[in-house]
């Protein structure tokens, strides 16, 4: 197995707090993302943390900062790359592509928040740049949605979006599967 680059998307405190951004079981996903992060640190493989710049109203500066910060399981080290974004696609108007080119990234391994939004949009964009992608599905989290008066559970949203990426856009694996693959290399 060749060296890959870990891309952790938007694993930020806002998704763990009650409110409109709270996700379904984000702690489980963050714990799995933390295991991936530890593996990549041990292997000395490249790591990219993507951070969405939320613009929250009715929020004091201290609360705003806390909500935007990375979740405790995945706080970047000082030598790890952080990319700031304003859109769901982590490539749009960011330095992500330039950074990946500068380190000669060959394969991306993606985890993060929200599966149906920023993870899915970024993974699809990877095809434009010819990056093979592995999505670690249990290191991603999403939330329930509603469409035309029908409630769609978070479990269904997660399954549908991962299924839509599987094959053409990405390999979908579990944290345990990916850690085992890296260990066998």
mmCIF file with all atom_site columns, C-alpha atoms in Angstrom, residues 21-96:
data_model
loop_
_atom_site.group_PDB
_atom_site.id
_atom_site.type_symbol
_atom_site.label_atom_id
_atom_site.label_alt_id
_atom_site.label_comp_id
_atom_site.label_asym_id
_atom_site.label_entity_id
_atom_site.label_seq_id
_atom_site.pdbx_PDB_ins_code
_atom_site.Cartn_x
_atom_site.Cartn_y
_atom_site.Cartn_z
_atom_site.occupancy
_atom_site.B_iso_or_equiv
_atom_site.pdbx_formal_charge
_atom_site.auth_seq_id
_atom_site.auth_comp_id
_atom_site.auth_asym_id
_atom_site.auth_atom_id
_atom_site.pdbx_PDB_model_num
ATOM 1  C CA . UNK A 1 21 ? -25.869 21.797 13.435 1.00 0.00 ? 21 UNK A CA 1
ATOM 2  C CA . UNK A 1 22 ? -25.863 18.912 15.921 1.00 0.00 ? 22 UNK A CA 1
ATOM 3  C CA . UNK A 1 23 ? -25.170 15.602 14.179 1.00 0.00 ? 23 UNK A CA 1
ATOM 4  C CA . UNK A 1 24 ? -26.169 12.040 14.920 1.00 0.00 ? 24 UNK A CA 1
ATOM 5  C CA . UNK A 1 25 ? -23.491 10.239 16.960 1.00 0.00 ? 25 UNK A CA 1
ATOM 6  C CA . UNK A 1 26 ? -20.659 12.661 16.163 1.00 0.00 ? 26 UNK A CA 1
ATOM 7  C CA . UNK A 1 27 ? -18.647 11.352 19.132 1.00 0.00 ? 27 UNK A CA 1
ATOM 8  C CA . UNK A 1 28 ? -18.418 7.885  17.545 1.00 0.00 ? 28 UNK A CA 1
ATOM 9  C CA . UNK A 1 29 ? -17.244 9.358  14.255 1.00 0.00 ? 29 UNK A CA 1
ATOM 10 C CA . UNK A 1 30 ? -14.733 11.647 16.005 1.00 0.00 ? 30 UNK A CA 1
ATOM 11 C CA . UNK A 1 31 ? -13.337 8.739  18.028 1.00 0.00 ? 31 UNK A CA 1
ATOM 12 C CA . UNK A 1 32 ? -12.773 6.792  14.806 1.00 0.00 ? 32 UNK A CA 1
ATOM 13 C CA . UNK A 1 33 ? -11.267 9.853  13.116 1.00 0.00 ? 33 UNK A CA 1
ATOM 14 C CA . UNK A 1 34 ? -8.982  10.197 16.135 1.00 0.00 ? 34 UNK A CA 1
ATOM 15 C CA . UNK A 1 35 ? -7.779  6.619  15.599 1.00 0.00 ? 35 UNK A CA 1
ATOM 16 C CA . UNK A 1 36 ? -7.004  7.426  11.959 1.00 0.00 ? 36 UNK A CA 1
ATOM 17 C CA . UNK A 1 37 ? -5.200  10.579 13.011 1.00 0.00 ? 37 UNK A CA 1
ATOM 18 C CA . UNK A 1 38 ? -3.057  8.653  15.490 1.00 0.00 ? 38 UNK A CA 1
ATOM 19 C CA . UNK A 1 39 ? -2.225  6.059  12.832 1.00 0.00 ? 39 UNK A CA 1
ATOM 20 C CA . UNK A 1 40 ? -1.150  8.727  10.335 1.00 0.00 ? 40 UNK A CA 1
ATOM 21 C CA . UNK A 1 41 ? 0.956   10.452 12.976 1.00 0.00 ? 41 UNK A CA 1
ATOM 22 C CA . UNK A 1 42 ? 2.683   7.163  13.815 1.00 0.00 ? 42 UNK A CA 1
ATOM 23 C CA . UNK A 1 43 ? 3.299   6.447  10.123 1.00 0.00 ? 43 UNK A CA 1
ATOM 24 C CA . UNK A 1 44 ? 4.530   10.019 9.496  1.00 0.00 ? 44 UNK A CA 1
ATOM 25 C CA . UNK A 1 45 ? 2.071   10.272 6.612  1.00 0.00 ? 45 UNK A CA 1
ATOM 26 C CA . UNK A 1 46 ? 0.560   13.623 5.553  1.00 0.00 ? 46 UNK A CA 1
ATOM 27 C CA . UNK A 1 47 ? -2.451  14.978 7.409  1.00 0.00 ? 47 UNK A CA 1
ATOM 28 C CA . UNK A 1 48 ? -4.769  17.815 6.382  1.00 0.00 ? 48 UNK A CA 1
ATOM 29 C CA . UNK A 1 49 ? -7.339  19.300 8.745  1.00 0.00 ? 49 UNK A CA 1
ATOM 30 C CA . UNK A 1 50 ? -10.114 21.216 7.008  1.00 0.00 ? 50 UNK A CA 1
ATOM 31 C CA . UNK A 1 51 ? -11.952 23.812 9.062  1.00 0.00 ? 51 UNK A CA 1
ATOM 32 C CA . UNK A 1 52 ? -15.175 25.465 7.956  1.00 0.00 ? 52 UNK A CA 1
ATOM 33 C CA . UNK A 1 53 ? -15.462 29.142 8.810  1.00 0.00 ? 53 UNK A CA 1
ATOM 34 C CA . UNK A 1 54 ? -18.925 29.365 10.305 1.00 0.00 ? 54 UNK A CA 1
ATOM 35 C CA . UNK A 1 55 ? -20.531 32.758 10.500 1.00 0.00 ? 55 UNK A CA 1
ATOM 36 C CA . UNK A 1 56 ? -22.844 32.539 13.472 1.00 0.00 ? 56 UNK A CA 1
ATOM 37 C CA . UNK A 1 57 ? -25.277 35.225 14.496 1.00 0.00 ? 57 UNK A CA 1
ATOM 38 C CA . UNK A 1 58 ? -26.332 35.889 18.089 1.00 0.00 ? 58 UNK A CA 1
ATOM 39 C CA . UNK A 1 59 ? -23.143 34.464 19.505 1.00 0.00 ? 59 UNK A CA 1
ATOM 40 C CA . UNK A 1 60 ? -20.525 36.177 21.654 1.00 0.00 ? 60 UNK A CA 1
ATOM 41 C CA . UNK A 1 61 ? -16.872 35.992 20.606 1.00 0.00 ? 61 UNK A CA 1
ATOM 42 C CA . UNK A 1 62 ? -15.894 33.336 23.154 1.00 0.00 ? 62 UNK A CA 1
ATOM 43 C CA . UNK A 1 63 ? -18.782 31.025 22.218 1.00 0.00 ? 63 UNK A CA 1
ATOM 44 C CA . UNK A 1 64 ? -18.151 31.670 18.530 1.00 0.00 ? 64 UNK A CA 1
ATOM 45 C CA . UNK A 1 65 ? -14.501 30.672 18.867 1.00 0.00 ? 65 UNK A CA 1
ATOM 46 C CA . UNK A 1 66 ? -15.328 27.546 20.881 1.00 0.00 ? 66 UNK A CA 1
ATOM 47 C CA . UNK A 1 67 ? -17.951 26.354 18.369 1.00 0.00 ? 67 UNK A CA 1
ATOM 48 C CA . UNK A 1 68 ? -15.589 26.835 15.436 1.00 0.00 ? 68 UNK A CA 1
ATOM 49 C CA . UNK A 1 69 ? -12.640 25.053 17.054 1.00 0.00 ? 69 UNK A CA 1
ATOM 50 C CA . UNK A 1 70 ? -11.658 21.487 16.204 1.00 0.00 ? 70 UNK A CA 1
ATOM 51 C CA . UNK A 1 71 ? -13.175 18.799 18.405 1.00 0.00 ? 71 UNK A CA 1
ATOM 52 C CA . UNK A 1 72 ? -10.882 17.493 21.156 1.00 0.00 ? 72 UNK A CA 1
ATOM 53 C CA . UNK A 1 73 ? -10.276 14.089 19.487 1.00 0.00 ? 73 UNK A CA 1
ATOM 54 C CA . UNK A 1 74 ? -8.722  15.654 16.374 1.00 0.00 ? 74 UNK A CA 1
ATOM 55 C CA . UNK A 1 75 ? -6.938  18.857 17.347 1.00 0.00 ? 75 UNK A CA 1
ATOM 56 C CA . UNK A 1 76 ? -4.130  19.511 14.847 1.00 0.00 ? 76 UNK A CA 1
ATOM 57 C CA . UNK A 1 77 ? -0.516  19.549 15.922 1.00 0.00 ? 77 UNK A CA 1
ATOM 58 C CA . UNK A 1 78 ? 1.476   22.635 15.021 1.00 0.00 ? 78 UNK A CA 1
ATOM 59 C CA . UNK A 1 79 ? 3.170   20.900 12.070 1.00 0.00 ? 79 UNK A CA 1
ATOM 60 C CA . UNK A 1 80 ? -0.081  19.602 10.535 1.00 0.00 ? 80 UNK A CA 1
ATOM 61 C CA . UNK A 1 81 ? -1.689  21.454 7.640  1.00 0.00 ? 81 UNK A CA 1
ATOM 62 C CA . UNK A 1 82 ? -4.942  23.332 8.314  1.00 0.00 ? 82 UNK A CA 1
ATOM 63 C CA . UNK A 1 83 ? -7.075  24.494 5.384  1.00 0.00 ? 83 UNK A CA 1
ATOM 64 C CA . UNK A 1 84 ? -9.848  27.034 5.975  1.00 0.00 ? 84 UNK A CA 1
ATOM 65 C CA . UNK A 1 85 ? -12.929 26.923 3.793  1.00 0.00 ? 85 UNK A CA 1
ATOM 66 C CA . UNK A 1 86 ? -16.168 28.824 3.270  1.00 0.00 ? 86 UNK A CA 1
ATOM 67 C CA . UNK A 1 87 ? -18.004 26.346 1.024  1.00 0.00 ? 87 UNK A CA 1
ATOM 68 C CA . UNK A 1 88 ? -18.920 22.643 1.226  1.00 0.00 ? 88 UNK A CA 1
ATOM 69 C CA . UNK A 1 89 ? -16.237 21.733 -1.337 1.00 0.00 ? 89 UNK A CA 1
ATOM 70 C CA . UNK A 1 90 ? -12.879 21.846 0.464  1.00 0.00 ? 90 UNK A CA 1
ATOM 71 C CA . UNK A 1 91 ? -11.160 22.659 -2.861 1.00 0.00 ? 91 UNK A CA 1
ATOM 72 C CA . UNK A 1 92 ? -13.293 25.720 -3.653 1.00 0.00 ? 92 UNK A CA 1
ATOM 73 C CA . UNK A 1 93 ? -11.370 28.953 -3.047 1.00 0.00 ? 93 UNK A CA 1
ATOM 74 C CA . UNK A 1 94 ? -8.854  27.242 -0.724 1.00 0.00 ? 94 UNK A CA 1
ATOM 75 C CA . UNK A 1 95 ? -5.220  26.161 -0.835 1.00 0.00 ? 95 UNK A CA 1
ATOM 76 C CA . UNK A 1 96 ? -6.108  22.450 -0.639 1.00 0.00 ? 96 UNK A CA 1
#
